[in-house]
Amino acid sequence: MKKALVVLFVLAFYLCAWGDMPVLYRTGVQFDVTTAVDFRGNLYAAYVDSNSPNNSALYLTYSTDGGRNFEPSTVLDFWHTCRRPNIATIDTEVVIAYEDASANDIYMIKGSPGSFGDTTAILNSSLPELEPSLAVDTLNYLYVVYAM
């Protein structure tokens, strides 16, 4: 009886545990991954991929089933040298701020999967703008913080 319980426990563990799951089926190197969950439980992952014209395009993928399956990735920006993205959700919109490593500027893009707007520079100054971070409060105000 004890052996049967152990086998049942081990089987249940392997059926419930996901372990490492491939999410990004791309040929380049993915790095600077950031995630957020919206109020409906959708999981969003933004990342930089080296398999792009400038070796650092910004991509987004999402899951509507808690991370079991992900939609094909969407390219959001391949013009800038994207680094260190940070993601937040406001209601049904996704907001991503990221660093352009070649110009040391911070850019932002917002929208929903399949419908993103253009990238917008947050501040164009002569000083380097680095490592953006996003936060949303209970009134859905978006805060952007970065180093200069």
PDB file of N, CA and C in Angstrom, residues 21-88:
ATOM      1  N   MET A  21       9.607  24.904 -19.998  1.00  0.00           N
ATOM      2  CA  MET A  21       8.794  24.814 -21.207  1.00  0.00           C
ATOM      3  C   MET A  21       9.353  25.763 -22.247  1.00  0.00           C
ATOM      4  N   PRO A  22       9.560  25.318 -23.469  1.00  0.00           N
ATOM      5  CA  PRO A  22       9.972  26.263 -24.504  1.00  0.00           C
ATOM      6  C   PRO A  22       8.811  27.198 -24.838  1.00  0.00           C
ATOM      7  N   VAL A  23       9.061  28.483 -24.724  1.00  0.00           N
ATOM      8  CA  VAL A  23       8.040  29.493 -24.992  1.00  0.00           C
ATOM      9  C   VAL A  23       8.347  30.205 -26.294  1.00  0.00           C
ATOM     10  N   LEU A  24       9.615  30.489 -26.511  1.00  0.00           N
ATOM     11  CA  LEU A  24      10.037  31.289 -27.646  1.00  0.00           C
ATOM     12  C   LEU A  24      10.703  30.387 -28.675  1.00  0.00           C
ATOM     13  N   TYR A  25       9.984  30.079 -29.713  1.00  0.00           N
ATOM     14  CA  TYR A  25      10.508  29.195 -30.761  1.00  0.00           C
ATOM     15  C   TYR A  25      11.172  30.044 -31.835  1.00  0.00           C
ATOM     16  N   ARG A  26      12.366  30.536 -31.543  1.00  0.00           N
ATOM     17  CA  ARG A  26      13.086  31.380 -32.482  1.00  0.00           C
ATOM     18  C   ARG A  26      14.496  30.834 -32.648  1.00  0.00           C
ATOM     19  N   THR A  27      15.176  31.252 -33.699  1.00  0.00           N
ATOM     20  CA  THR A  27      16.509  30.729 -33.959  1.00  0.00           C
ATOM     21  C   THR A  27      17.609  31.573 -33.334  1.00  0.00           C
ATOM     22  N   GLY A  28      17.316  32.808 -32.941  1.00  0.00           N
ATOM     23  CA  GLY A  28      18.335  33.666 -32.335  1.00  0.00           C
ATOM     24  C   GLY A  28      18.440  33.409 -30.843  1.00  0.00           C
ATOM     25  N   VAL A  29      19.169  34.278 -30.198  1.00  0.00           N
ATOM     26  CA  VAL A  29      19.312  34.220 -28.752  1.00  0.00           C
ATOM     27  C   VAL A  29      18.337  35.208 -28.139  1.00  0.00           C
ATOM     28  N   GLN A  30      17.496  34.743 -27.240  1.00  0.00           N
ATOM     29  CA  GLN A  30      16.546  35.621 -26.572  1.00  0.00           C
ATOM     30  C   GLN A  30      17.132  36.032 -25.223  1.00  0.00           C
ATOM     31  N   PHE A  31      16.980  37.307 -24.881  1.00  0.00           N
ATOM     32  CA  PHE A  31      17.506  37.797 -23.613  1.00  0.00           C
ATOM     33  C   PHE A  31      16.670  38.981 -23.146  1.00  0.00           C
ATOM     34  N   ASP A  32      16.952  39.456 -21.946  1.00  0.00           N
ATOM     35  CA  ASP A  32      16.213  40.570 -21.341  1.00  0.00           C
ATOM     36  C   ASP A  32      14.705  40.306 -21.326  1.00  0.00           C
ATOM     37  N   VAL A  33      14.304  39.137 -20.861  1.00  0.00           N
ATOM     38  CA  VAL A  33      12.886  38.758 -20.824  1.00  0.00           C
ATOM     39  C   VAL A  33      12.208  39.436 -19.631  1.00  0.00           C
ATOM     40  N   THR A  34      11.029  39.989 -19.853  1.00  0.00           N
ATOM     41  CA  THR A  34      10.235  40.611 -18.805  1.00  0.00           C
ATOM     42  C   THR A  34       8.790  40.155 -18.965  1.00  0.00           C
ATOM     43  N   THR A  35       8.071  39.978 -17.865  1.00  0.00           N
ATOM     44  CA  THR A  35       6.705  39.452 -17.931  1.00  0.00           C
ATOM     45  C   THR A  35       5.737  40.302 -17.132  1.00  0.00           C
ATOM     46  N   ALA A  36       4.462  40.203 -17.490  1.00  0.00           N
ATOM     47  CA  ALA A  36       3.381  40.864 -16.755  1.00  0.00           C
ATOM     48  C   ALA A  36       2.103  40.063 -16.955  1.00  0.00           C
ATOM     49  N   VAL A  37       1.173  40.210 -16.027  1.00  0.00           N
ATOM     50  CA  VAL A  37      -0.128  39.545 -16.090  1.00  0.00           C
ATOM     51  C   VAL A  37      -1.198  40.621 -16.008  1.00  0.00           C
ATOM     52  N   ASP A  38      -2.189  40.562 -16.918  1.00  0.00           N
ATOM     53  CA  ASP A  38      -3.272  41.550 -16.858  1.00  0.00           C
ATOM     54  C   ASP A  38      -4.387  41.071 -15.923  1.00  0.00           C
ATOM     55  N   PHE A  39      -5.422  41.893 -15.782  1.00  0.00           N
ATOM     56  CA  PHE A  39      -6.494  41.583 -14.831  1.00  0.00           C
ATOM     57  C   PHE A  39      -7.306  40.352 -15.232  1.00  0.00           C
ATOM     58  N   ARG A  40      -7.195  39.918 -16.481  1.00  0.00           N
ATOM     59  CA  ARG A  40      -7.904  38.711 -16.926  1.00  0.00           C
ATOM     60  C   ARG A  40      -7.067  37.447 -16.744  1.00  0.00           C
ATOM     61  N   GLY A  41      -5.823  37.612 -16.316  1.00  0.00           N
ATOM     62  CA  GLY A  41      -4.940  36.461 -16.142  1.00  0.00           C
ATOM     63  C   GLY A  41      -4.101  36.131 -17.358  1.00  0.00           C
ATOM     64  N   ASN A  42      -4.140  36.972 -18.391  1.00  0.00           N
ATOM     65  CA  ASN A  42      -3.297  36.748 -19.570  1.00  0.00           C
ATOM     66  C   ASN A  42      -1.850  37.064 -19.215  1.00  0.00           C
ATOM     67  N   LEU A  43      -0.947  36.203 -19.630  1.00  0.00           N
ATOM     68  CA  LEU A  43       0.475  36.360 -19.347  1.00  0.00           C
ATOM     69  C   LEU A  43       1.172  36.906 -20.586  1.00  0.00           C
ATOM     70  N   TYR A  44       1.929  37.995 -20.415  1.00  0.00           N
ATOM     71  CA  TYR A  44       2.657  38.632 -21.517  1.00  0.00           C
ATOM     72  C   TYR A  44       4.155  38.515 -21.255  1.00  0.00           C
ATOM     73  N   ALA A  45       4.915  38.256 -22.305  1.00  0.00           N
ATOM     74  CA  ALA A  45       6.375  38.208 -22.199  1.00  0.00           C
ATOM     75  C   ALA A  45       6.964  39.054 -23.323  1.00  0.00           C
ATOM     76  N   ALA A  46       7.742  40.058 -22.941  1.00  0.00           N
ATOM     77  CA  ALA A  46       8.482  40.865 -23.908  1.00  0.00           C
ATOM     78  C   ALA A  46       9.946  40.475 -23.780  1.00  0.00           C
ATOM     79  N   TYR A  47      10.651  40.472 -24.897  1.00  0.00           N
ATOM     80  CA  TYR A  47      12.060  40.062 -24.876  1.00  0.00           C
ATOM     81  C   TYR A  47      12.787  40.627 -26.078  1.00  0.00           C
ATOM     82  N   VAL A  48      14.086  40.563 -26.009  1.00  0.00           N
ATOM     83  CA  VAL A  48      14.949  40.986 -27.101  1.00  0.00           C
ATOM     84  C   VAL A  48      15.505  39.726 -27.757  1.00  0.00           C
ATOM     85  N   ASP A  49      15.566  39.735 -29.088  1.00  0.00           N
ATOM     86  CA  ASP A  49      16.045  38.575 -29.834  1.00  0.00           C
ATOM     87  C   ASP A  49      17.196  39.008 -30.737  1.00  0.00           C
ATOM     88  N   SER A  50      18.263  38.226 -30.729  1.00  0.00           N
ATOM     89  CA  SER A  50      19.441  38.563 -31.538  1.00  0.00           C
ATOM     90  C   SER A  50      19.250  38.256 -33.017  1.00  0.00           C
ATOM     91  N   ASN A  51      18.225  37.502 -33.394  1.00  0.00           N
ATOM     92  CA  ASN A  51      17.995  37.135 -34.787  1.00  0.00           C
ATOM     93  C   ASN A  51      17.177  38.226 -35.473  1.00  0.00           C
ATOM     94  N   SER A  52      17.789  39.370 -35.677  1.00  0.00           N
ATOM     95  CA  SER A  52      17.124  40.503 -36.303  1.00  0.00           C
ATOM     96  C   SER A  52      18.173  41.332 -37.034  1.00  0.00           C
ATOM     97  N   PRO A  53      17.741  42.267 -37.866  1.00  0.00           N
ATOM     98  CA  PRO A  53      18.720  43.046 -38.650  1.00  0.00           C
ATOM     99  C   PRO A  53      19.793  43.733 -37.806  1.00  0.00           C
ATOM    100  N   ASN A  54      19.439  44.232 -36.633  1.00  0.00           N
ATOM    101  CA  ASN A  54      20.431  44.926 -35.799  1.00  0.00           C
ATOM    102  C   ASN A  54      20.814  44.113 -34.562  1.00  0.00           C
ATOM    103  N   ASN A  55      20.479  42.834 -34.556  1.00  0.00           N
ATOM    104  CA  ASN A  55      20.813  41.900 -33.468  1.00  0.00           C
ATOM    105  C   ASN A  55      20.106  42.192 -32.160  1.00  0.00           C
ATOM    106  N   SER A  56      19.039  42.970 -32.174  1.00  0.00           N
ATOM    107  CA  SER A  56      18.355  43.235 -30.909  1.00  0.00           C
ATOM    108  C   SER A  56      16.958  43.807 -31.120  1.00  0.00           C
ATOM    109  N   ALA A  57      16.086  43.046 -31.730  1.00  0.00           N
ATOM    110  CA  ALA A  57      14.707  43.486 -31.947  1.00  0.00           C
ATOM    111  C   ALA A  57      13.865  43.170 -30.716  1.00  0.00           C
ATOM    112  N   LEU A  58      12.835  43.960 -30.496  1.00  0.00           N
ATOM    113  CA  LEU A  58      11.912  43.775 -29.375  1.00  0.00           C
ATOM    114  C   LEU A  58      10.718  42.952 -29.852  1.00  0.00           C
ATOM    115  N   TYR A  59      10.401  41.892 -29.105  1.00  0.00           N
ATOM    116  CA  TYR A  59       9.297  40.990 -29.442  1.00  0.00           C
ATOM    117  C   TYR A  59       8.324  40.890 -28.270  1.00  0.00           C
ATOM    118  N   LEU A  60       7.087  40.464 -28.583  1.00  0.00           N
ATOM    119  CA  LEU A  60       6.070  40.206 -27.563  1.00  0.00           C
ATOM    120  C   LEU A  60       5.361  38.903 -27.900  1.00  0.00           C
ATOM    121  N   THR A  61       5.115  38.110 -26.880  1.00  0.00           N
ATOM    122  CA  THR A  61       4.264  36.931 -26.995  1.00  0.00           C
ATOM    123  C   THR A  61       3.337  36.926 -25.792  1.00  0.00           C
ATOM    124  N   TYR A  62       2.257  36.152 -25.869  1.00  0.00           N
ATOM    125  CA  TYR A  62       1.321  36.111 -24.741  1.00  0.00           C
ATOM    126  C   TYR A  62       0.623  34.765 -24.670  1.00  0.00           C
ATOM    127  N   SER A  63       0.085  34.508 -23.485  1.00  0.00           N
ATOM    128  CA  SER A  63      -0.642  33.268 -23.225  1.00  0.00           C
ATOM    129  C   SER A  63      -1.963  33.606 -22.568  1.00  0.00           C
ATOM    130  N   THR A  64      -3.021  32.960 -23.020  1.00  0.00           N
ATOM    131  CA  THR A  64      -4.345  33.160 -22.414  1.00  0.00           C
ATOM    132  C   THR A  64      -4.754  31.986 -21.537  1.00  0.00           C
ATOM    133  N   ASP A  65      -3.843  31.012 -21.378  1.00  0.00           N
ATOM    134  CA  ASP A  65      -4.183  29.831 -20.575  1.00  0.00           C
ATOM    135  C   ASP A  65      -3.168  29.583 -19.456  1.00  0.00           C
ATOM    136  N   GLY A  66      -2.685  30.664 -18.865  1.00  0.00           N
ATOM    137  CA  GLY A  66      -1.792  30.526 -17.722  1.00  0.00           C
ATOM    138  C   GLY A  66      -0.382  30.099 -18.065  1.00  0.00           C
ATOM    139  N   GLY A  67       0.023  30.223 -19.296  1.00  0.00           N
ATOM    140  CA  GLY A  67       1.381  29.885 -19.686  1.00  0.00           C
ATOM    141  C   GLY A  67       1.550  28.503 -20.280  1.00  0.00           C
ATOM    142  N   ARG A  68       0.461  27.789 -20.471  1.00  0.00           N
ATOM    143  CA  ARG A  68       0.586  26.458 -21.086  1.00  0.00           C
ATOM    144  C   ARG A  68       0.916  26.552 -22.567  1.00  0.00           C
ATOM    145  N   ASN A  69       0.335  27.538 -23.237  1.00  0.00           N
ATOM    146  CA  ASN A  69       0.568  27.753 -24.666  1.00  0.00           C
ATOM    147  C   ASN A  69       0.787  29.241 -24.889  1.00  0.00           C
ATOM    148  N   PHE A  70       1.650  29.568 -25.845  1.00  0.00           N
ATOM    149  CA  PHE A  70       1.926  30.960 -26.185  1.00  0.00           C
ATOM    150  C   PHE A  70       1.631  31.202 -27.657  1.00  0.00           C
ATOM    151  N   GLU A  71       1.132  32.393 -27.952  1.00  0.00           N
ATOM    152  CA  GLU A  71       0.875  32.798 -29.332  1.00  0.00           C
ATOM    153  C   GLU A  71       2.207  33.086 -30.022  1.00  0.00           C
ATOM    154  N   PRO A  72       2.219  33.041 -31.363  1.00  0.00           N
ATOM    155  CA  PRO A  72       3.459  33.391 -32.067  1.00  0.00           C
ATOM    156  C   PRO A  72       3.910  34.808 -31.697  1.00  0.00           C
ATOM    157  N   SER A  73       5.202  34.982 -31.613  1.00  0.00           N
ATOM    158  CA  SER A  73       5.762  36.277 -31.226  1.00  0.00           C
ATOM    159  C   SER A  73       5.530  37.332 -32.296  1.00  0.00           C
ATOM    160  N   THR A  74       5.367  38.556 -31.847  1.00  0.00           N
ATOM    161  CA  THR A  74       5.174  39.708 -32.717  1.00  0.00           C
ATOM    162  C   THR A  74       6.370  40.639 -32.569  1.00  0.00           C
ATOM    163  N   VAL A  75       6.912  41.122 -33.683  1.00  0.00           N
ATOM    164  CA  VAL A  75       8.002  42.099 -33.638  1.00  0.00           C
ATOM    165  C   VAL A  75       7.391  43.473 -33.343  1.00  0.00           C
ATOM    166  N   LEU A  76       7.881  44.125 -32.299  1.00  0.00           N
ATOM    167  CA  LEU A  76       7.392  45.460 -31.954  1.00  0.00           C
ATOM    168  C   LEU A  76       8.349  46.557 -32.402  1.00  0.00           C
ATOM    169  N   ASP A  77       9.639  46.279 -32.378  1.00  0.00           N
ATOM    170  CA  ASP A  77      10.625  47.282 -32.787  1.00  0.00           C
ATOM    171  C   ASP A  77      11.889  46.568 -33.251  1.00  0.00           C
ATOM    172  N   PHE A  78      12.277  46.799 -34.510  1.00  0.00           N
ATOM    173  CA  PHE A  78      13.544  46.265 -34.985  1.00  0.00           C
ATOM    174  C   PHE A  78      14.441  47.371 -35.513  1.00  0.00           C
ATOM    175  N   TRP A  79      14.021  48.633 -35.319  1.00  0.00           N
ATOM    176  CA  TRP A  79      14.811  49.775 -35.792  1.00  0.00           C
ATOM    177  C   TRP A  79      15.869  50.187 -34.779  1.00  0.00           C
ATOM    178  N   HIS A  80      15.534  50.076 -33.505  1.00  0.00           N
ATOM    179  CA  HIS A  80      16.449  50.503 -32.452  1.00  0.00           C
ATOM    180  C   HIS A  80      17.254  49.321 -31.915  1.00  0.00           C
ATOM    181  N   THR A  81      18.327  49.623 -31.231  1.00  0.00           N
ATOM    182  CA  THR A  81      19.121  48.593 -30.565  1.00  0.00           C
ATOM    183  C   THR A  81      18.483  48.371 -29.194  1.00  0.00           C
ATOM    184  N   CYS A  82      17.476  47.529 -29.143  1.00  0.00           N
ATOM    185  CA  CYS A  82      16.629  47.359 -27.957  1.00  0.00           C
ATOM    186  C   CYS A  82      17.359  46.597 -26.852  1.00  0.00           C
ATOM    187  N   ARG A  83      17.221  47.099 -25.637  1.00  0.00           N
ATOM    188  CA  ARG A  83      17.782  46.459 -24.462  1.00  0.00           C
ATOM    189  C   ARG A  83      16.880  46.740 -23.263  1.00  0.00           C
ATOM    190  N   ARG A  84      16.924  45.856 -22.300  1.00  0.00           N
ATOM    191  CA  ARG A  84      16.292  46.003 -20.990  1.00  0.00           C
ATOM    192  C   ARG A  84      14.823  46.443 -21.054  1.00  0.00           C
ATOM    193  N   PRO A  85      13.967  45.699 -21.746  1.00  0.00           N
ATOM    194  CA  PRO A  85      12.546  46.065 -21.746  1.00  0.00           C
ATOM    195  C   PRO A  85      11.923  45.845 -20.369  1.00  0.00           C
ATOM    196  N   ASN A  86      10.883  46.603 -20.096  1.00  0.00           N
ATOM    197  CA  ASN A  86      10.097  46.430 -18.880  1.00  0.00           C
ATOM    198  C   ASN A  86       8.643  46.550 -19.293  1.00  0.00           C
ATOM    199  N   ILE A  87       7.787  45.688 -18.780  1.00  0.00           N
ATOM    200  CA  ILE A  87       6.405  45.586 -19.257  1.00  0.00           C
ATOM    201  C   ILE A  87       5.429  45.802 -18.111  1.00  0.00           C
ATOM    202  N   ALA A  88       4.298  46.401 -18.434  1.00  0.00           N
ATOM    203  CA  ALA A  88       3.201  46.578 -17.480  1.00  0.00           C
ATOM    204  C   ALA A  88       1.891  46.488 -18.256  1.00  0.00           C
TER     205      ALA A  88
END
